[in-house]
Amino acid sequence: MSRLRVGVVGVGYWGPNLVRNFQRHTDCEVTVVGDRELDRASQIAKEYRVPTVAITASEVSESDDVDLVVIATPSFTHYDMACEAIAAGKHVLVMKPLTTSTETAEDLCDRAQKQGVLLAVDHTFLFTGAVRKLRQLIVDGAIGDIYYFDSVRINLGLIQTDVNVLWDLAPHDISIMDYLIRRDPIDVLAVGAAHGGSPTENIAYLTVRYDNELLGHVHVNWLAPAKIRRTIVGGSKRMLVYDDVEPSEKVRVYDKGFSTEGPVSENGYRTLISYRSGDMHAPKLDSREALGVEVENVVNAIRGREDLIVDGTAGLRVVRILEAAQRSLDQGGHPVKLDQGNLAVRS
Amino acid sequence: MSRLRVGVVGVGYWGPNLVRNFQRHTDCEVTVVGDRELDRASQIAKEYRVPTVAITASEVSESDDVDLVVIATPSFTHYDMACEAIAAGKHVLVMKPLTTSTETAEDLCDRAQKQGVLLAVDHTFLFTGAVRKLRQLIVDGAIGDIYYFDSVRINLGLIQTDVNVLWDLAPHDISIMDYLIRRDPIDVLAVGAAHGGSPTENIAYLTVRYDNELLGHVHVNWLAPAKIRRTIVGGSKRMLVYDDVEPSEKVRVYDKGFSTEGPVSENGYRTLISYRSGDMHAPKLDSREALGVEVENVVNAIRGREDLIVDGTAGLRVVRILEAAQRSLDQGGHPVKLDQGNLAVRS
Amino acid sequence: MSRLRVGVVGVGYWGPNLVRNFQRHTDCEVTVVGDRELDRASQIAKEYRVPTVAITASEVSESDDVDLVVIATPSFTHYDMACEAIAAGKHVLVMKPLTTSTETAEDLCDRAQKQGVLLAVDHTFLFTGAVRKLRQLIVDGAIGDIYYFDSVRINLGLIQTDVNVLWDLAPHDISIMDYLIRRDPIDVLAVGAAHGGSPTENIAYLTVRYDNELLGHVHVNWLAPAKIRRTIVGGSKRMLVYDDVEPSEKVRVYDKGFSTEGPVSENGYRTLISYRSGDMHAPKLDSREALGVEVENVVNAIRGREDLIVDGTAGLRVVRILEAAQRSLDQGGHPVKLDQGNLAVRS
Amino acid sequence: MSRLRVGVVGVGYWGPNLVRNFQRHTDCEVTVVGDRELDRASQIAKEYRVPTVAITASEVSESDDVDLVVIATPSFTHYDMACEAIAAGKHVLVMKPLTTSTETAEDLCDRAQKQGVLLAVDHTFLFTGAVRKLRQLIVDGAIGDIYYFDSVRINLGLIQTDVNVLWDLAPHDISIMDYLIRRDPIDVLAVGAAHGGSPTENIAYLTVRYDNELLGHVHVNWLAPAKIRRTIVGGSKRMLVYDDVEPSEKVRVYDKGFSTEGPVSENGYRTLISYRSGDMHAPKLDSREALGVEVENVVNAIRGREDLIVDGTAGLRVVRILEAAQRSLDQGGHPVKLDQGNLAVRS
């Protein structure tokens, strides 16, 4: 069987990492790179020995030398480019967020299904050793019922002008949250602000509510003095901290919690609550580059060897929350209910 | 002049610290300690050589040997006890939060003013070397315009049954925020949840909005695996981090930020934004015990030597935000406007 | 049975902690405190309700109201005072270091044995939850063979004029090392320096060699910009880090190491070495105050209920290493052999 | 002027970084890479578009297309290869340590001088923004007199079989120490141990003594559970901490210290010592890749535009300390005097 031929559209900041990882995969070859800045495309093509250079996404989609189109352009271009690639019968891998609206995300899923091509979304963090370990701990029942998911992703980052901080950074946290919780949220609340002449919101707080008191919260900020990337998951049995800034021991499992024993007294200051503060455990994590693991999964899915871990529906679920958050933000923070559509979670 | 005579009501968890600090002050003597658990009162009286023991707050308020009544009981009792002490012509120092409603807090302020006694509130953190340094940096203009205030106060704390985590922990952050920002907020949003049979919310997120895009946010949580107490203040000139868990260098001043130069281009990916990432500076802080500094201020204010730093109005301003937050929480997170009453901020 | 009557000599910096802990013990009462500064003694006596005050150690030793004499004075006075107390038939607890020479330390052990009184030494760190956990891990075989013990204890500390930093700080590390390793060292090397007009060495490095390549090393420093108190124990199975500055998770057990497999090749760059980098585990530690645990052991030993954990021999073993280190330091760093006397280690 | 032509010998672990940095320099081109494993050489040549591949160092040295020979092979091969390159009239850049003996290092310096070629040594850390900032602070007098230099470089590293940990890791610390202190040491002491069948010492402690009580100390360890790379410099005015593991604020300047005032009393416990504990300052550091800065300096020196920052003499000074340390280690830790030869320090 011949190798999978990959065309990459957009080789600005993130695209070259995809070129490198696909080029490194033994069952792939990157055949085309495209960028509206031809010099940039040529430079990357030279560095990674890619034979063909293109300017437009259409050139890549319509190339006979391409089986998979990777779209690494600004998010407002994703829908049109992905439509074109799907129409050309190509598999597609789209950077996060999948599109800029639920409607277009749903439409892409439909089109891919009808065409019989795969639609994958680059939620890279789901392929880190850390997040996969979190997922495994939850699946294994080590955490018990999930009480809350709290994620902070802040630093002095680049102010974007085409998207706000919510659409730029929160897809990471929302995709992790959705991957770990695997439930449909009830509603979303969001507030944010644009400071110092920033054209878009540079700080935002996002709350996602699920039934049974499960609470998700995300703080994203481009204008923070220190880099913090920390996710806390509280559960009935154990609590998790995933600190991505730590050089080692990124995931810590705390055997801490409380349980209520007996009825709550009516007038006492404190009820019969028993606290548990036990050991902490930092499991060894798979240290492979997340993007390499993702590329492996995408290639295997195209080859029919395994399921896509982040398919179009997963991408759509994230867009749906982002869209609701944006609506809440625009409406001054009012809760926005989520349509309980039939977005089956892959179990 | 004879020494100021202090009566302390409530010597459970926090009260003994007040007894100790007033007893240590050269111009004070603690003459009475009261607690509904007499054994507890007797034990503390013995340990700190306090001559008289009482069971009820009334006994303390009506004692002829008391000039200042310190109220360190659960918050739902503050209003009645403080009314009684004020009526008896005593100065009053009330633990945070001042009361459990704006109405009662306002009433207390009025009563104290009419009686000509001082009403102080124990917002202890305002007397730490760290918060005083933050205040000084802001007053000195080192921060520029304040963009946001973000505070996280979480750990595996004791579940309270008479108050939720908002009323228990957030008074610390709200009092710091109000002390640093000194402006009237527009509205408040809050969400929270009660987990695992907890009788009250054990996690809450609170957003406070001011005009001109200034955003305040507080995350309080009794059910977190690690202790985090960190406040970030973003400004147009510099950014501050106050990490109370750090053994040293609790306050860090970052010479970081960005400025926009020239107009934002219509279709460019990035506008003319210039980033600044400079030195970090950790100023030496006054290391005196905060409660000792507070006691000093209260005594000096009673003696007419200086103004109260945290008076009834400061306490009321915090209660007003807490009440609005509680209303928002009860209403499912909808924004609750704050009455723009005449709560003059002490400049 | 009447309560154990304790007399404490020296209530400067450390002595009051002993007064407090003995006073708190239900089977003890502190009957006398002595200090050559009478005001200081009176102040402490008042604070802890001790009935009698003394100026000289002799008064305490000869008091009929004292069963146990606690000696918390500068180390050069320990020997004389302890001799006197032993001669008076009193049990003795001496602060670290036991004495300032091996000869006097041995003599004290002999005298105590002949008099039939207990001689205990205050190596407080051995009673921390952290060090007891380290000891347990080693005894349980979790560490395997110990390869090295490396301890750093530095900060901006008070310059002492009667002892150098070696005799002031290193007793902590040496006592921990001896407690964990339980073997007789072969020799000791030490270097140090006195800076900026300091009357004694303010920095010192100490190496202790045992047979079978086991290496101990201690860095003590009064003139360091940050507080570091960290001990690393390397072993054939696992490695331990004890970081006393950490607010939680002070002890971390790393499942890391290497093993050599097959013969080492003569000319290859790398032999068959297999590395192991696994989980990290932070066991929950007993959080009781170390001094309270120590007091409990001393009282139980006097009552005949258990053995002393730190007896005169343990104190002597530490002094023997300190004396050799001082000799090495005085001789410019040359190794000083340790007399392999019959200092049986308590197993 | 045509570009500087560079040949790199040895492209195992470190060599490719040199290829990359020279290739990236606008005034250079890498014309040959050589490795005794031809496949490895071919792979790197392909990746970095280097036209010619060689197997032996001689091929590289004798190539007409090479102006500068970069030697990135194991240290025992450096001397022979460098001799050959110098004899062929090529400039040479040798990885650390320059050679394995003072004698050969001196000989290389002589040969290079006679041939009129440049001999540079890759002490990469001297080109980091951190170490250059440390140097600048010392030159500017901000530190005052240097009291001590303490460096710890430990982690679970690869056991080497051709060199011990002293020759593998300590060159980094010794080169930094020599660069900051710029004085000739008096003597060197070292101890070490080989554990668990390791063919060479995997842990070593090295003490370097200068006149006037200035003390240097280095702890290197391949068998540590956590990565520590921290250098502390104590001075009469300020103290420095360089923590290379910190993601930001790697260099911290502490305004801490003490000064003695008035004469030391003969019998007092404490003399008139005044302690100073002030602000901490973390200066912004140049974040360019150190190797890029080094390459820039080497190229500029060859072009006659500036002096070499790390010339053969600097490399020799490090080897001289390593050799003395090895001798001390072999002799059981006895101090080894350093020959006070005429190794002029470049000011």
CSV table of C-alpha atoms in Angstrom, one decimal, chain C residues 3-331:
chain,number,residue,atom,x,y,z
C,3,ARG,CA,3.2,13.6,87.7
C,4,LEU,CA,6.8,13.9,86.4
C,5,ARG,CA,8.3,17.2,87.6
C,6,VAL,CA,10.4,19.0,85.0
C,7,GLY,CA,13.0,21.7,85.5
C,8,VAL,CA,14.1,23.7,82.4
C,9,VAL,CA,17.4,25.5,82.4
C,10,GLY,CA,17.7,28.1,79.7
C,11,VAL,CA,14.6,29.8,78.3
C,12,GLY,CA,16.1,31.9,75.6
C,13,TYR,CA,15.1,30.9,72.1
C,14,TRP,CA,14.4,27.2,72.2
C,15,GLY,CA,13.7,26.6,75.9
C,16,PRO,CA,10.2,28.0,76.0
C,17,ASN,CA,9.1,25.4,73.4
C,18,LEU,CA,10.2,22.7,75.8
C,19,VAL,CA,8.4,24.4,78.7
C,20,ARG,CA,5.3,24.5,76.6
C,21,ASN,CA,5.4,20.9,75.5
C,22,PHE,CA,6.2,19.5,78.9
C,23,GLN,CA,3.5,21.7,80.5
C,24,ARG,CA,1.0,20.4,77.9
C,25,HIS,CA,1.8,16.7,78.6
C,26,THR,CA,-0.8,15.3,81.0
C,27,ASP,CA,1.7,13.3,83.0
C,28,CYS,CA,4.1,16.2,83.5
C,29,GLU,CA,4.4,19.5,85.2
C,30,VAL,CA,7.1,22.1,84.8
C,31,THR,CA,8.1,23.0,88.3
C,32,VAL,CA,11.1,25.3,87.8
C,33,VAL,CA,12.5,27.4,85.0
C,34,GLY,CA,16.0,28.8,85.3
C,35,ASP,CA,17.9,31.4,83.3
C,36,ARG,CA,20.9,33.5,84.1
C,37,GLU,CA,18.7,36.4,83.0
C,38,LEU,CA,16.1,36.4,85.8
C,39,ASP,CA,13.7,38.6,84.0
C,40,ARG,CA,13.5,36.2,81.1
C,41,ALA,CA,12.9,33.3,83.5
C,42,SER,CA,10.2,35.2,85.3
C,43,GLN,CA,8.4,36.1,82.1
C,44,ILE,CA,8.4,32.6,80.8
C,45,ALA,CA,7.3,31.3,84.2
C,46,LYS,CA,4.4,33.7,84.2
C,47,GLU,CA,3.4,32.8,80.7
C,48,TYR,CA,3.4,29.1,81.3
C,49,ARG,CA,2.3,29.2,85.0
C,50,VAL,CA,5.5,27.7,86.3
C,51,PRO,CA,5.7,28.2,90.1
C,52,THR,CA,9.4,28.5,90.7
C,53,VAL,CA,12.1,30.6,89.1
C,54,ALA,CA,15.9,30.0,89.3
C,55,ILE,CA,19.0,31.7,88.1
C,56,THR,CA,21.6,28.9,88.1
C,57,ALA,CA,21.5,25.4,86.7
C,58,SER,CA,22.6,24.2,90.1
C,59,GLU,CA,19.4,25.4,91.7
C,60,VAL,CA,17.4,23.5,89.2
C,61,SER,CA,19.4,20.3,89.5
C,62,GLU,CA,19.3,20.4,93.3
C,63,SER,CA,15.7,21.2,93.5
C,64,ASP,CA,13.6,18.5,95.3
C,65,ASP,CA,10.7,19.3,93.0
C,66,VAL,CA,12.5,18.2,89.9
C,67,ASP,CA,12.7,14.6,88.4
C,68,LEU,CA,14.0,15.6,84.9
C,69,VAL,CA,16.4,18.4,84.1
C,70,VAL,CA,16.1,19.9,80.6
C,71,ILE,CA,19.2,21.7,79.6
C,72,ALA,CA,18.6,24.3,76.9
C,73,THR,CA,21.7,26.5,77.3
C,74,PRO,CA,24.6,27.1,74.9
C,75,SER,CA,26.4,23.9,74.1
C,76,PHE,CA,29.7,24.7,75.8
C,77,THR,CA,27.8,24.6,79.2
C,78,HIS,CA,26.0,21.3,78.6
C,79,TYR,CA,28.7,19.0,80.0
C,80,ASP,CA,29.0,20.7,83.4
C,81,MET,CA,25.3,21.2,83.9
C,82,ALA,CA,24.5,17.7,82.8
C,83,CYS,CA,27.1,16.3,85.2
C,84,GLU,CA,25.6,18.2,88.0
C,85,ALA,CA,22.1,17.0,87.2
C,86,ILE,CA,23.2,13.4,86.9
C,87,ALA,CA,25.1,13.6,90.2
C,88,ALA,CA,21.9,14.9,91.8
C,89,GLY,CA,20.1,11.8,90.5
C,90,LYS,CA,18.0,13.5,88.0
C,91,HIS,CA,17.1,12.3,84.5
C,92,VAL,CA,18.5,14.7,81.9
C,93,LEU,CA,17.4,15.9,78.4
C,94,VAL,CA,20.1,17.9,76.7
C,95,MET,CA,19.7,20.1,73.6
C,96,LYS,CA,21.8,19.3,70.6
C,97,PRO,CA,24.7,19.0,70.4
C,98,LEU,CA,25.1,16.8,73.5
C,99,THR,CA,28.5,18.3,74.3
C,100,THR,CA,31.4,19.9,72.5
C,101,SER,CA,33.7,16.8,72.5
C,102,THR,CA,33.6,13.1,72.1
C,103,GLU,CA,35.4,12.7,75.4
C,104,THR,CA,32.8,14.7,77.4
C,105,ALA,CA,29.9,13.0,75.6
C,106,GLU,CA,31.2,9.6,76.4
C,107,ASP,CA,31.8,10.6,80.0
C,108,LEU,CA,28.2,11.8,80.3
C,109,CYS,CA,26.9,8.5,78.9
C,110,ASP,CA,29.0,6.6,81.5
C,111,ARG,CA,27.9,8.8,84.4
C,112,ALA,CA,24.2,8.5,83.5
C,113,GLN,CA,24.5,4.7,83.2
C,114,LYS,CA,26.3,4.5,86.6
C,115,GLN,CA,23.7,6.7,88.3
C,116,GLY,CA,20.9,4.8,86.7
C,117,VAL,CA,19.3,7.9,85.2
C,118,LEU,CA,18.2,8.5,81.7
C,119,LEU,CA,20.2,10.7,79.4
C,120,ALA,CA,18.3,12.0,76.4
C,121,VAL,CA,19.3,14.3,73.6
C,122,ASP,CA,17.0,16.7,71.8
C,123,HIS,CA,17.5,15.8,68.1
C,124,THR,CA,14.1,17.2,67.4
C,125,PHE,CA,14.0,16.4,63.7
C,126,LEU,CA,14.1,12.6,64.4
C,127,PHE,CA,10.6,13.1,65.8
C,128,THR,CA,9.1,14.8,62.8
C,129,GLY,CA,6.5,12.8,60.8
C,130,ALA,CA,8.8,13.3,57.8
C,131,VAL,CA,12.0,11.7,59.2
C,132,ARG,CA,10.0,8.9,60.9
C,133,LYS,CA,8.5,8.1,57.5
C,134,LEU,CA,11.9,8.1,55.8
C,135,ARG,CA,13.1,5.8,58.5
C,136,GLN,CA,10.2,3.5,58.0
C,137,LEU,CA,10.6,3.4,54.2
C,138,ILE,CA,14.2,2.4,54.7
C,139,VAL,CA,13.5,-0.2,57.3
C,140,ASP,CA,10.7,-1.7,55.1
C,141,GLY,CA,13.2,-2.1,52.3
C,142,ALA,CA,11.5,0.3,49.9
C,143,ILE,CA,14.8,2.1,49.2
C,144,GLY,CA,17.0,-0.9,48.8
C,145,ASP,CA,20.7,-0.2,49.5
C,146,ILE,CA,21.4,3.4,50.5
C,147,TYR,CA,23.8,4.9,48.0
C,148,TYR,CA,24.1,8.5,49.3
C,149,PHE,CA,22.6,11.0,51.8
C,150,ASP,CA,22.8,14.6,50.7
C,151,SER,CA,21.5,17.4,52.9
C,152,VAL,CA,21.3,21.1,52.4
C,153,ARG,CA,20.3,23.4,55.3
C,154,ILE,CA,20.9,27.0,54.4
C,155,ASN,CA,19.3,30.4,54.9
C,156,LEU,CA,20.1,33.9,56.2
C,157,GLY,CA,20.4,32.8,59.7
C,158,LEU,CA,21.7,34.4,62.9
C,159,ILE,CA,25.5,34.4,63.0
C,160,GLN,CA,26.5,32.8,66.3
C,161,THR,CA,29.7,33.8,68.0
C,162,ASP,CA,30.1,30.9,70.4
C,163,VAL,CA,29.8,28.1,67.8
C,164,ASN,CA,30.3,28.0,64.0
C,165,VAL,CA,27.6,27.0,61.5
C,166,LEU,CA,28.9,23.4,61.6
C,167,TRP,CA,28.1,22.9,65.3
C,168,ASP,CA,24.9,25.0,65.1
C,169,LEU,CA,23.1,23.6,62.1
C,170,ALA,CA,24.8,20.3,61.1
C,171,PRO,CA,23.7,18.4,64.2
C,172,HIS,CA,20.3,18.3,62.6
C,173,ASP,CA,21.5,16.7,59.4
C,174,ILE,CA,24.0,14.4,61.0
C,175,SER,CA,21.4,13.1,63.5
C,176,ILE,CA,19.0,12.4,60.6
C,177,MET,CA,21.8,10.8,58.6
C,178,ASP,CA,22.9,8.6,61.5
C,179,TYR,CA,19.2,7.7,62.3
C,180,LEU,CA,18.6,6.6,58.7
C,181,ILE,CA,21.9,4.9,57.9
C,182,ARG,CA,22.7,3.3,61.2
C,183,ARG,CA,26.3,2.5,60.3
C,184,ASP,CA,29.6,3.6,61.6
C,185,PRO,CA,31.4,6.0,59.2
C,186,ILE,CA,35.0,5.5,58.1
C,187,ASP,CA,36.1,9.1,57.9
C,188,VAL,CA,35.0,12.7,57.7
C,189,LEU,CA,36.1,15.7,55.6
C,190,ALA,CA,35.1,19.3,56.1
C,191,VAL,CA,35.8,22.7,54.7
C,192,GLY,CA,34.4,26.0,55.7
C,193,ALA,CA,34.9,29.8,55.7
C,194,ALA,CA,34.2,32.8,57.7
C,195,HIS,CA,33.1,35.8,55.7
C,196,GLY,CA,32.7,39.5,56.2
C,197,GLY,CA,34.2,39.7,59.7
C,198,SER,CA,32.1,36.8,61.0
C,199,PRO,CA,33.8,35.5,64.1
C,200,THR,CA,33.2,31.8,63.2
C,201,GLU,CA,32.6,29.9,60.0
C,202,ASN,CA,29.3,30.8,58.4
C,203,ILE,CA,29.4,28.2,55.7
C,204,ALA,CA,30.6,24.6,55.8
C,205,TYR,CA,30.6,21.5,53.7
C,206,LEU,CA,30.9,18.2,55.4
C,207,THR,CA,31.5,14.8,53.8
C,208,VAL,CA,31.1,11.5,55.7
C,209,ARG,CA,32.2,8.3,54.1
C,210,TYR,CA,30.9,4.8,55.0
C,211,ASP,CA,32.1,1.5,53.6
C,212,ASN,CA,30.7,0.2,50.4
C,213,GLU,CA,30.8,3.6,48.6
C,214,LEU,CA,28.0,5.0,50.8
C,215,LEU,CA,28.5,8.8,50.9
C,216,GLY,CA,27.0,11.4,53.2
C,217,HIS,CA,27.3,15.1,52.5
C,218,VAL,CA,26.0,18.1,54.4
C,219,HIS,CA,25.9,21.8,53.3
C,220,VAL,CA,25.2,24.3,56.1
C,221,ASN,CA,25.2,28.0,55.5
C,222,TRP,CA,24.1,31.0,57.6
C,223,LEU,CA,24.6,33.4,54.7
C,224,ALA,CA,22.3,32.2,52.0
C,225,PRO,CA,19.7,34.3,50.2
C,226,ALA,CA,16.9,31.7,50.3
C,227,LYS,CA,15.8,29.1,52.8
C,228,ILE,CA,16.6,25.6,51.6
C,229,ARG,CA,16.2,22.5,53.8
C,230,ARG,CA,16.3,19.5,51.6
C,231,THR,CA,17.6,16.0,52.1
C,232,ILE,CA,18.0,13.5,49.3
C,233,VAL,CA,18.5,9.8,49.9
C,234,GLY,CA,19.6,7.8,46.8
C,235,GLY,CA,19.0,4.1,46.9
C,236,SER,CA,19.2,1.0,44.7
C,237,LYS,CA,15.4,0.7,44.5
C,238,ARG,CA,14.0,4.1,45.1
C,239,MET,CA,15.0,7.7,45.9
C,240,LEU,CA,13.7,10.0,48.5
C,241,VAL,CA,13.4,13.7,48.7
C,242,TYR,CA,12.6,15.4,52.0
C,243,ASP,CA,11.9,19.1,51.5
C,244,ASP,CA,11.1,20.7,54.8
C,245,VAL,CA,10.2,24.0,53.2
C,246,GLU,CA,7.3,22.6,51.3
C,247,PRO,CA,4.0,23.3,53.0
C,248,SER,CA,2.7,19.9,52.1
C,249,GLU,CA,4.1,16.7,50.6
C,250,LYS,CA,7.4,17.1,52.4
C,251,VAL,CA,8.5,13.6,51.6
C,252,ARG,CA,8.5,12.3,48.1
C,253,VAL,CA,9.3,8.8,47.0
C,254,TYR,CA,10.6,8.5,43.5
C,255,ASP,CA,10.5,5.2,41.7
C,256,LYS,CA,13.6,6.1,39.8
C,257,GLY,CA,16.9,4.5,39.3
C,258,PHE,CA,19.0,2.4,37.0
C,259,SER,CA,20.4,-1.1,36.9
C,260,THR,CA,23.3,-2.5,35.0
C,261,GLU,CA,22.6,-5.5,33.0
C,262,GLY,CA,25.3,-7.7,31.6
C,263,PRO,CA,29.0,-6.9,31.7
C,264,VAL,CA,30.4,-3.5,31.0
C,265,SER,CA,32.0,-3.4,27.6
C,266,GLU,CA,35.6,-2.4,27.4
C,267,ASN,CA,35.4,0.3,24.7
C,268,GLY,CA,31.7,1.0,24.2
C,269,TYR,CA,30.5,4.5,25.1
C,270,ARG,CA,27.6,3.1,27.0
C,271,THR,CA,27.1,-0.2,28.7
C,272,LEU,CA,23.9,-2.1,29.2
C,273,ILE,CA,22.3,0.2,31.6
C,274,SER,CA,18.5,0.2,32.1
C,275,TYR,CA,16.9,3.3,33.5
C,276,ARG,CA,13.7,3.3,35.4
C,277,SER,CA,11.6,6.5,35.7
C,278,GLY,CA,8.3,5.7,37.3
C,279,ASP,CA,5.7,7.2,39.6
C,280,MET,CA,6.2,9.6,42.4
C,281,HIS,CA,4.4,9.1,45.7
C,282,ALA,CA,4.0,11.5,48.6
C,283,PRO,CA,2.9,9.7,51.6
C,284,LYS,CA,0.7,11.4,54.2
C,285,LEU,CA,2.8,12.3,57.3
C,286,ASP,CA,2.0,12.5,60.9
C,287,SER,CA,1.5,16.2,61.5
C,288,ARG,CA,2.0,16.3,65.3
C,289,GLU,CA,4.6,18.8,66.6
C,290,ALA,CA,7.9,16.9,66.7
C,291,LEU,CA,8.7,18.3,70.1
C,292,GLY,CA,5.5,16.9,71.5
C,293,VAL,CA,6.3,13.5,70.1
C,294,GLU,CA,9.8,13.7,71.6
C,295,VAL,CA,8.5,14.8,75.0
C,296,GLU,CA,6.1,11.8,74.9
C,297,ASN,CA,9.0,9.4,74.2
C,298,VAL,CA,11.2,10.9,77.0
C,299,VAL,CA,8.3,10.7,79.5
C,300,ASN,CA,7.5,7.1,78.5
C,301,ALA,CA,11.2,6.1,78.7
C,302,ILE,CA,11.4,7.5,82.2
C,303,ARG,CA,8.2,5.7,83.1
C,304,GLY,CA,9.8,2.5,81.7
C,305,ARG,CA,7.1,2.1,79.1
C,306,GLU,CA,9.4,2.3,76.0
C,307,ASP,CA,13.0,2.9,75.0
C,308,LEU,CA,14.5,6.3,74.5
C,309,ILE,CA,14.6,7.0,70.8
C,310,VAL,CA,17.6,9.4,71.1
C,311,ASP,CA,19.7,8.4,74.0
C,312,GLY,CA,23.2,9.6,75.1
C,313,THR,CA,24.8,7.2,72.6
C,314,ALA,CA,22.9,8.7,69.7
C,315,GLY,CA,24.0,12.1,70.9
C,316,LEU,CA,27.6,10.9,71.3
C,317,ARG,CA,27.6,9.5,67.7
C,318,VAL,CA,26.7,12.9,66.4
C,319,VAL,CA,29.3,14.7,68.5
C,320,ARG,CA,31.9,12.2,67.3
C,321,ILE,CA,31.2,13.2,63.6
C,322,LEU,CA,31.1,16.9,64.5
C,323,GLU,CA,34.5,16.7,66.3
C,324,ALA,CA,36.1,14.9,63.4
C,325,ALA,CA,34.6,17.4,61.0
C,326,GLN,CA,36.0,20.3,63.1
C,327,ARG,CA,39.4,18.6,63.1
C,328,SER,CA,39.3,18.2,59.3
C,329,LEU,CA,38.2,21.8,58.9
C,330,ASP,CA,41.1,23.0,61.1
C,331,GLN,CA,43.5,20.9,59.1
